[in-house]
PDB file of C-alpha atoms in Angstrom:
ATOM      1  CA  GLU Z   1     -36.812  33.780 218.029  1.00 63.00           C
ATOM      2  CA  GLU Z   2     -36.477  36.474 215.380  1.00 63.00           C
ATOM      3  CA  GLN Z   3     -32.863  37.057 216.366  1.00 61.00           C
ATOM      4  CA  ALA Z   4     -32.107  33.329 216.157  1.00 59.00           C
ATOM      5  CA  ARG Z   5     -33.665  33.210 212.687  1.00 61.00           C
ATOM      6  CA  LEU Z   6     -31.548  36.168 211.527  1.00 55.00           C
ATOM      7  CA  LEU Z   7     -28.405  34.602 212.970  1.00 54.00           C
ATOM      8  CA  ALA Z   8     -29.140  31.360 211.132  1.00 55.00           C
ATOM      9  CA  LYS Z   9     -29.271  33.318 207.877  1.00 57.00           C
ATOM     10  CA  THR Z  10     -25.752  34.593 208.313  1.00 62.00           C
ATOM     11  CA  TRP Z  11     -22.752  32.578 207.232  1.00 52.00           C
ATOM     12  CA  ARG Z  12     -21.458  32.389 210.778  1.00 55.00           C
ATOM     13  CA  GLY Z  13     -24.797  31.107 211.997  1.00 57.00           C
ATOM     14  CA  ARG Z  14     -24.898  28.435 209.316  1.00 54.00           C
ATOM     15  CA  VAL Z  15     -21.363  27.240 210.109  1.00 55.00           C
ATOM     16  CA  GLN Z  16     -22.126  27.177 213.831  1.00 61.00           C
ATOM     17  CA  ALA Z  17     -25.335  25.236 213.255  1.00 58.00           C
ATOM     18  CA  LEU Z  18     -23.514  22.751 211.003  1.00 52.00           C
ATOM     19  CA  ARG Z  19     -20.729  22.255 213.558  1.00 55.00           C
ATOM     20  CA  GLU Z  20     -23.185  21.728 216.419  1.00 59.00           C
ATOM     21  CA  THR Z  21     -25.326  19.351 214.358  1.00 57.00           C
ATOM     22  CA  PHE Z  22     -22.308  17.370 213.144  1.00 56.00           C
ATOM     23  CA  SER Z  23     -20.811  17.065 216.644  1.00 55.00           C
ATOM     24  CA  GLU Z  24     -24.157  15.787 217.918  1.00 62.00           C
ATOM     25  CA  ILE Z  25     -24.729  13.356 215.035  1.00 65.00           C
ATOM     26  CA  ARG Z  26     -21.139  12.075 214.676  1.00 74.00           C
ATOM     27  CA  PRO Z  27     -19.348  12.877 217.949  1.00 77.00           C
ATOM     28  CA  LEU Z  28     -16.803  10.041 217.645  1.00 80.00           C
ATOM     29  CA  MET Z  29     -15.866  11.150 214.135  1.00 81.00           C
ATOM     30  CA  VAL Z  30     -15.458  14.749 215.319  1.00 80.00           C
ATOM     31  CA  SER Z  31     -13.347  13.591 218.282  1.00 80.00           C
ATOM     32  CA  THR Z  32     -10.984  11.387 216.282  1.00 86.00           C
ATOM     33  CA  ALA Z  33     -10.635  13.890 213.427  1.00 86.00           C
ATOM     34  CA  SER Z  34      -9.890  16.739 215.814  1.00 84.00           C
ATOM     35  CA  GLY Z  35      -7.374  14.586 217.738  1.00 85.00           C
ATOM     36  CA  PHE Z  36      -5.624  13.761 214.458  1.00 91.00           C
ATOM     37  CA  MET Z  37      -5.622  17.389 213.325  1.00 88.00           C
ATOM     38  CA  VAL Z  38      -4.311  18.771 216.614  1.00 85.00           C
ATOM     39  CA  LEU Z  39      -1.322  16.456 216.844  1.00 86.00           C
ATOM     40  CA  THR Z  40      -0.530  16.769 213.140  1.00 91.00           C
ATOM     41  CA  VAL Z  41      -0.779  20.555 213.060  1.00 89.00           C
ATOM     42  CA  SER Z  42       1.116  21.043 216.315  1.00 87.00           C
ATOM     43  CA  ASP Z  43       3.952  18.765 215.151  1.00 88.00           C
ATOM     44  CA  VAL Z  44       4.242  20.648 211.848  1.00 92.00           C
ATOM     45  CA  MET Z  45       4.226  23.964 213.730  1.00 89.00           C
ATOM     46  CA  VAL Z  46       7.008  22.788 216.036  1.00 86.00           C
ATOM     47  CA  GLN Z  47       9.096  21.435 213.156  1.00 89.00           C
ATOM     48  CA  LYS Z  48       8.762  24.673 211.172  1.00 90.00           C
ATOM     49  CA  ALA Z  49       8.684  27.394 213.850  1.00 86.00           C
ATOM     50  CA  VAL Z  50      10.698  25.932 216.729  1.00 84.00           C
ATOM     51  CA  GLU Z  51      13.076  23.429 215.124  1.00 85.00           C
ATOM     52  CA  LYS Z  52      13.408  25.615 211.983  1.00 88.00           C
ATOM     53  CA  ARG Z  53      13.384  22.596 209.665  1.00 91.00           C
ATOM     54  CA  LYS Z  54      13.341  23.227 205.954  1.00 93.00           C
ATOM     55  CA  GLU Z  55      11.461  19.980 205.293  1.00 94.00           C
ATOM     56  CA  ILE Z  56       8.804  18.290 207.386  1.00 93.00           C
ATOM     57  CA  ASP Z  57       9.642  14.868 208.838  1.00 91.00           C
ATOM     58  CA  VAL Z  58       6.565  13.184 207.377  1.00 91.00           C
ATOM     59  CA  THR Z  59       7.112   9.920 209.267  1.00 88.00           C
ATOM     60  CA  ARG Z  60       7.208  11.723 212.604  1.00 86.00           C
ATOM     61  CA  THR Z  61       4.203  13.894 211.756  1.00 91.00           C
ATOM     62  CA  THR Z  62       2.231  10.840 210.615  1.00 90.00           C
ATOM     63  CA  ALA Z  63       3.079   8.982 213.828  1.00 87.00           C
ATOM     64  CA  MET Z  64       1.989  11.948 215.936  1.00 86.00           C
ATOM     65  CA  GLY Z  65      -1.193  12.289 213.865  1.00 89.00           C
ATOM     66  CA  LEU Z  66      -2.002   8.615 214.435  1.00 88.00           C
ATOM     67  CA  PHE Z  67      -1.398   9.092 218.155  1.00 85.00           C
ATOM     68  CA  GLY Z  68      -3.862  11.978 217.987  1.00 86.00           C
ATOM     69  CA  LEU Z  69      -6.393   9.909 216.075  1.00 88.00           C
ATOM     70  CA  GLY Z  70      -6.269   6.851 218.313  1.00 86.00           C
ATOM     71  CA  TYR Z  71      -5.357   8.128 221.715  1.00 82.00           C
ATOM     72  CA  ALA Z  72      -6.216  11.823 221.882  1.00 77.00           C
ATOM     73  CA  GLY Z  73      -9.322  11.315 219.731  1.00 81.00           C
ATOM     74  CA  PHE Z  74     -10.782   7.830 220.129  1.00 86.00           C
ATOM     75  CA  LEU Z  75      -9.759   6.997 223.706  1.00 87.00           C
ATOM     76  CA  GLN Z  76     -10.441  10.456 225.081  1.00 84.00           C
ATOM     77  CA  HIS Z  77     -13.839  10.465 223.410  1.00 85.00           C
ATOM     78  CA  PHE Z  78     -14.859   7.507 225.544  1.00 88.00           C
ATOM     79  CA  LEU Z  79     -13.138   8.919 228.623  1.00 86.00           C
ATOM     80  CA  TYR Z  80     -14.899  12.293 228.447  1.00 84.00           C
ATOM     81  CA  THR Z  81     -18.269  11.285 227.003  1.00 84.00           C
ATOM     82  CA  ARG Z  82     -18.815   7.848 228.561  1.00 87.00           C
ATOM     83  CA  LEU Z  83     -16.538   7.071 231.529  1.00 90.00           C
ATOM     84  CA  TRP Z  84     -16.696  10.400 233.371  1.00 88.00           C
ATOM     85  CA  PRO Z  85     -20.505  10.608 233.117  1.00 90.00           C
ATOM     86  CA  LEU Z  86     -20.801   7.034 234.468  1.00 93.00           C
ATOM     87  CA  ILE Z  87     -18.471   7.779 237.375  1.00 93.00           C
ATOM     88  CA  LEU Z  88     -20.317  11.006 238.174  1.00 93.00           C
ATOM     89  CA  GLN Z  89     -23.657   9.222 238.079  1.00 94.00           C
ATOM     90  CA  ALA Z  90     -22.388   6.433 240.350  1.00 95.00           C
ATOM     91  CA  ALA Z  91     -20.886   8.967 242.774  1.00 93.00           C
ATOM     92  CA  ARG Z  92     -24.031  11.134 242.534  1.00 94.00           C
ATOM     93  CA  LEU Z  93     -22.001  14.251 241.828  1.00 92.00           C
ATOM     94  CA  SER Z  94     -23.323  17.248 239.959  1.00 90.00           C
ATOM     95  CA  GLY Z  95     -22.693  20.949 239.524  1.00 90.00           C
ATOM     96  CA  SER Z  96     -19.436  22.427 240.746  1.00 90.00           C
ATOM     97  CA  ARG Z  97     -18.496  19.245 242.646  1.00 92.00           C
ATOM     98  CA  ALA Z  98     -18.730  17.233 239.442  1.00 92.00           C
ATOM     99  CA  VAL Z  99     -16.567  19.777 237.603  1.00 91.00           C
ATOM    100  CA  ALA Z 100     -13.960  19.761 240.402  1.00 93.00           C
ATOM    101  CA  PHE Z 101     -13.964  15.949 240.543  1.00 93.00           C
ATOM    102  CA  GLN Z 102     -13.390  15.651 236.784  1.00 91.00           C
ATOM    103  CA  VAL Z 103     -10.642  18.290 236.705  1.00 92.00           C
ATOM    104  CA  LEU Z 104      -8.811  16.772 239.673  1.00 92.00           C
ATOM    105  CA  GLY Z 105      -9.236  13.239 238.330  1.00 91.00           C
ATOM    106  CA  ASP Z 106      -7.946  14.277 234.946  1.00 90.00           C
ATOM    107  CA  GLN Z 107      -4.950  16.208 236.274  1.00 92.00           C
ATOM    108  CA  GLY Z 108      -4.187  13.965 239.249  1.00 93.00           C
ATOM    109  CA  VAL Z 109      -4.712  10.513 237.760  1.00 92.00           C
ATOM    110  CA  TYR Z 110      -5.191  10.469 234.003  1.00 90.00           C
ATOM    111  CA  MET Z 111      -2.497  12.974 232.997  1.00 91.00           C
ATOM    112  CA  PRO Z 112       0.452  11.609 235.065  1.00 94.00           C
ATOM    113  CA  LEU Z 113      -0.409   7.908 234.832  1.00 94.00           C
ATOM    114  CA  MET Z 114      -1.693   7.590 231.267  1.00 91.00           C
ATOM    115  CA  TYR Z 115      -1.495  10.561 228.933  1.00 88.00           C
ATOM    116  CA  LEU Z 116       2.047  11.834 229.566  1.00 91.00           C
ATOM    117  CA  PRO Z 117       3.802   8.414 229.610  1.00 94.00           C
ATOM    118  CA  ILE Z 118       2.057   7.320 226.406  1.00 89.00           C
ATOM    119  CA  TYR Z 119       2.644  10.713 224.793  1.00 87.00           C
ATOM    120  CA  TYR Z 120       6.378  10.600 225.604  1.00 90.00           C
ATOM    121  CA  ALA Z 121       6.673   7.009 224.358  1.00 90.00           C
ATOM    122  CA  SER Z 122       4.858   7.899 221.119  1.00 87.00           C
ATOM    123  CA  LYS Z 123       6.931  11.042 220.621  1.00 83.00           C
ATOM    124  CA  GLU Z 124      10.184   9.174 221.248  1.00 88.00           C
ATOM    125  CA  MET Z 125       9.263   6.466 218.724  1.00 87.00           C
ATOM    126  CA  ALA Z 126       8.121   9.082 216.198  1.00 84.00           C
ATOM    127  CA  CYS Z 127      11.354  11.090 216.533  1.00 80.00           C
ATOM    128  CA  ALA Z 128      13.532   7.969 216.339  1.00 83.00           C
ATOM    129  CA  GLY Z 129      11.534   6.444 213.506  1.00 76.00           C
ATOM    130  CA  GLN Z 130      11.505   3.168 215.441  1.00 76.00           C
ATOM    131  CA  MET Z 131       8.361   1.532 216.752  1.00 75.00           C
ATOM    132  CA  ILE Z 132      10.194  -0.745 219.183  1.00 84.00           C
ATOM    133  CA  TRP Z 133       9.816  -1.420 222.892  1.00 87.00           C
ATOM    134  CA  GLU Z 134      13.227   0.000 223.906  1.00 90.00           C
ATOM    135  CA  THR Z 135      12.483   3.326 222.220  1.00 89.00           C
ATOM    136  CA  ALA Z 136       9.087   3.523 223.910  1.00 89.00           C
ATOM    137  CA  MET Z 137      10.674   2.782 227.295  1.00 93.00           C
ATOM    138  CA  ALA Z 138      13.227   5.549 226.693  1.00 93.00           C
ATOM    139  CA  GLY Z 139      10.266   7.882 226.229  1.00 91.00           C
ATOM    140  CA  VAL Z 140       8.644   6.673 229.454  1.00 94.00           C
ATOM    141  CA  GLN Z 141      11.947   7.228 231.280  1.00 95.00           C
ATOM    142  CA  ARG Z 142      12.122  10.764 229.871  1.00 91.00           C
ATOM    143  CA  CYS Z 143       8.556  11.275 231.102  1.00 93.00           C
ATOM    144  CA  ARG Z 144       9.558  10.208 234.624  1.00 95.00           C
ATOM    145  CA  GLU Z 145      12.461  12.650 234.604  1.00 93.00           C
ATOM    146  CA  ASN Z 146      10.244  15.546 233.519  1.00 90.00           C
ATOM    147  CA  LEU Z 147       7.018  14.611 235.291  1.00 93.00           C
ATOM    148  CA  MET Z 148       6.939  17.323 237.963  1.00 93.00           C
ATOM    149  CA  THR Z 149       7.721  20.120 235.508  1.00 89.00           C
ATOM    150  CA  ASP Z 150       5.195  18.765 233.010  1.00 89.00           C
ATOM    151  CA  LEU Z 151       2.514  18.472 235.664  1.00 92.00           C
ATOM    152  CA  GLN Z 152       3.066  22.113 236.626  1.00 91.00           C
ATOM    153  CA  LEU Z 153       2.616  23.063 232.974  1.00 87.00           C
ATOM    154  CA  CYS Z 154      -0.483  20.844 232.759  1.00 88.00           C
ATOM    155  CA  CYS Z 155      -2.053  22.334 235.872  1.00 90.00           C
ATOM    156  CA  CYS Z 156      -1.411  25.935 234.821  1.00 91.00           C
ATOM    157  CA  TYR Z 157      -2.981  25.351 231.424  1.00 91.00           C
ATOM    158  CA  TRP Z 158      -5.492  22.525 231.728  1.00 91.00           C
ATOM    159  CA  ILE Z 159      -7.211  23.321 235.041  1.00 93.00           C
ATOM    160  CA  PRO Z 160      -8.864  26.500 233.685  1.00 93.00           C
ATOM    161  CA  VAL Z 161      -9.499  24.878 230.277  1.00 92.00           C
ATOM    162  CA  GLN Z 162     -11.063  21.807 231.862  1.00 90.00           C
ATOM    163  CA  ALA Z 163     -13.168  23.877 234.246  1.00 92.00           C
ATOM    164  CA  ILE Z 164     -14.679  25.430 231.121  1.00 92.00           C
ATOM    165  CA  THR Z 165     -14.873  22.046 229.373  1.00 88.00           C
ATOM    166  CA  PHE Z 166     -16.616  20.174 232.177  1.00 89.00           C
ATOM    167  CA  GLY Z 167     -18.661  23.158 233.329  1.00 90.00           C
ATOM    168  CA  LEU Z 168     -19.906  24.700 230.076  1.00 89.00           C
ATOM    169  CA  ILE Z 169     -19.181  22.621 226.971  1.00 86.00           C
ATOM    170  CA  PRO Z 170     -21.867  20.112 225.874  1.00 83.00           C
ATOM    171  CA  LEU Z 171     -20.853  16.458 226.207  1.00 79.00           C
ATOM    172  CA  ALA Z 172     -20.730  15.803 222.450  1.00 75.00           C
ATOM    173  CA  ALA Z 173     -18.368  18.748 221.827  1.00 78.00           C
ATOM    174  CA  ARG Z 174     -15.915  18.238 224.708  1.00 80.00           C
ATOM    175  CA  VAL Z 175     -13.188  16.379 222.843  1.00 77.00           C
ATOM    176  CA  PHE Z 176     -13.416  18.834 219.939  1.00 78.00           C
ATOM    177  CA  PHE Z 177     -13.094  21.788 222.343  1.00 84.00           C
ATOM    178  CA  MET Z 178     -10.204  20.176 224.205  1.00 83.00           C
ATOM    179  CA  SER Z 179      -8.525  19.301 220.917  1.00 80.00           C
ATOM    180  CA  MET Z 180      -8.648  22.918 219.822  1.00 82.00           C
ATOM    181  CA  ALA Z 181      -7.256  24.002 223.199  1.00 87.00           C
ATOM    182  CA  GLY Z 182      -4.720  21.190 222.819  1.00 82.00           C
ATOM    183  CA  VAL Z 183      -2.979  22.855 219.878  1.00 82.00           C
ATOM    184  CA  VAL Z 184      -1.558  25.475 222.238  1.00 84.00           C
ATOM    185  CA  PHE Z 185      -0.667  22.856 224.836  1.00 83.00           C
ATOM    186  CA  GLN Z 186       0.955  20.471 222.330  1.00 78.00           C
ATOM    187  CA  VAL Z 187       3.110  23.209 220.808  1.00 80.00           C
ATOM    188  CA  GLY Z 188       4.136  24.275 224.311  1.00 80.00           C
ATOM    189  CA  LEU Z 189       4.878  20.713 225.451  1.00 75.00           C
ATOM    190  CA  GLN Z 190       6.825  19.853 222.303  1.00 75.00           C
ATOM    191  CA  THR Z 191       8.804  23.102 222.587  1.00 78.00           C
ATOM    192  CA  VAL Z 192       9.690  22.343 226.218  1.00 78.00           C
ATOM    193  CA  MET Z 193      10.690  18.780 225.239  1.00 73.00           C
ATOM    194  CA  LEU Z 194      12.902  20.117 222.436  1.00 74.00           C
ATOM    195  CA  HIS Z 195      14.676  22.580 224.763  1.00 74.00           C
ATOM    196  CA  ARG Z 196      15.291  19.801 227.276  1.00 71.00           C
ATOM    197  CA  ARG Z 197      16.906  17.645 224.587  1.00 68.00           C
ATOM    198  CA  SER Z 198      19.247  20.436 223.572  1.00 69.00           C
ATOM    199  CA  GLU Z 199      20.460  21.015 227.155  1.00 65.00           C
TER     200      GLU Z 199
END
C-alpha cells in the first residue's frame, strides 16, 4: 500500500492512473481517438519515411484517419468489448481456451473477411482521392491478390499481440492497446502495399 501511494505521487504514476481511469470512464472515446491517431500517424510516417514525400497528402491522411476513427476505433470497440465477451459467455469459454478462440476467430474470420478488404478499399479510395464504388472494388481486388501474403504478415504479428491483448489487457483498454500495437502493423502493411505497387 505504501509503495502504491509513493508511485501515485510520481508523474508516471499520475499519468498511468489518469489513463486507466479515462479508459474505464470513456472507453469508446479512447477507442475511437486511438483508432484515428494510429491510422493518421502511420499514414504520415509512410508518406514521409517510405514514400519520401516533401508534402503530406492531407486528403489521403484525413481519409485514413476517418477509417481509423470509424472502423478501427468505433467498430472494433464493439467487437472487442461487446461481441467477443458475448460469444465467449454463450460458448462458456474461459482462460486459455477463450484466448485461443478469440485469436483464431480474429485472424481466421475477422481479418480476411472484414478488416483487410475494407482497409484495402479505404486505402485505394484515399490514394485515388475518389470515394466511388469502382475505386473501392479495385481495392478489394488488390486485397484478394495479396490475401495470402497479408495473412502471413497478420499471423506473424497479431497472434502474439492478440494473445497478450485477450489474455492480459483489461477489456476497457483492449482497443487502445491494439491501436498502439497497430502503428507498427499499419506502417508495415502500408510499406508492403507501396512496394507491391512499384513492382
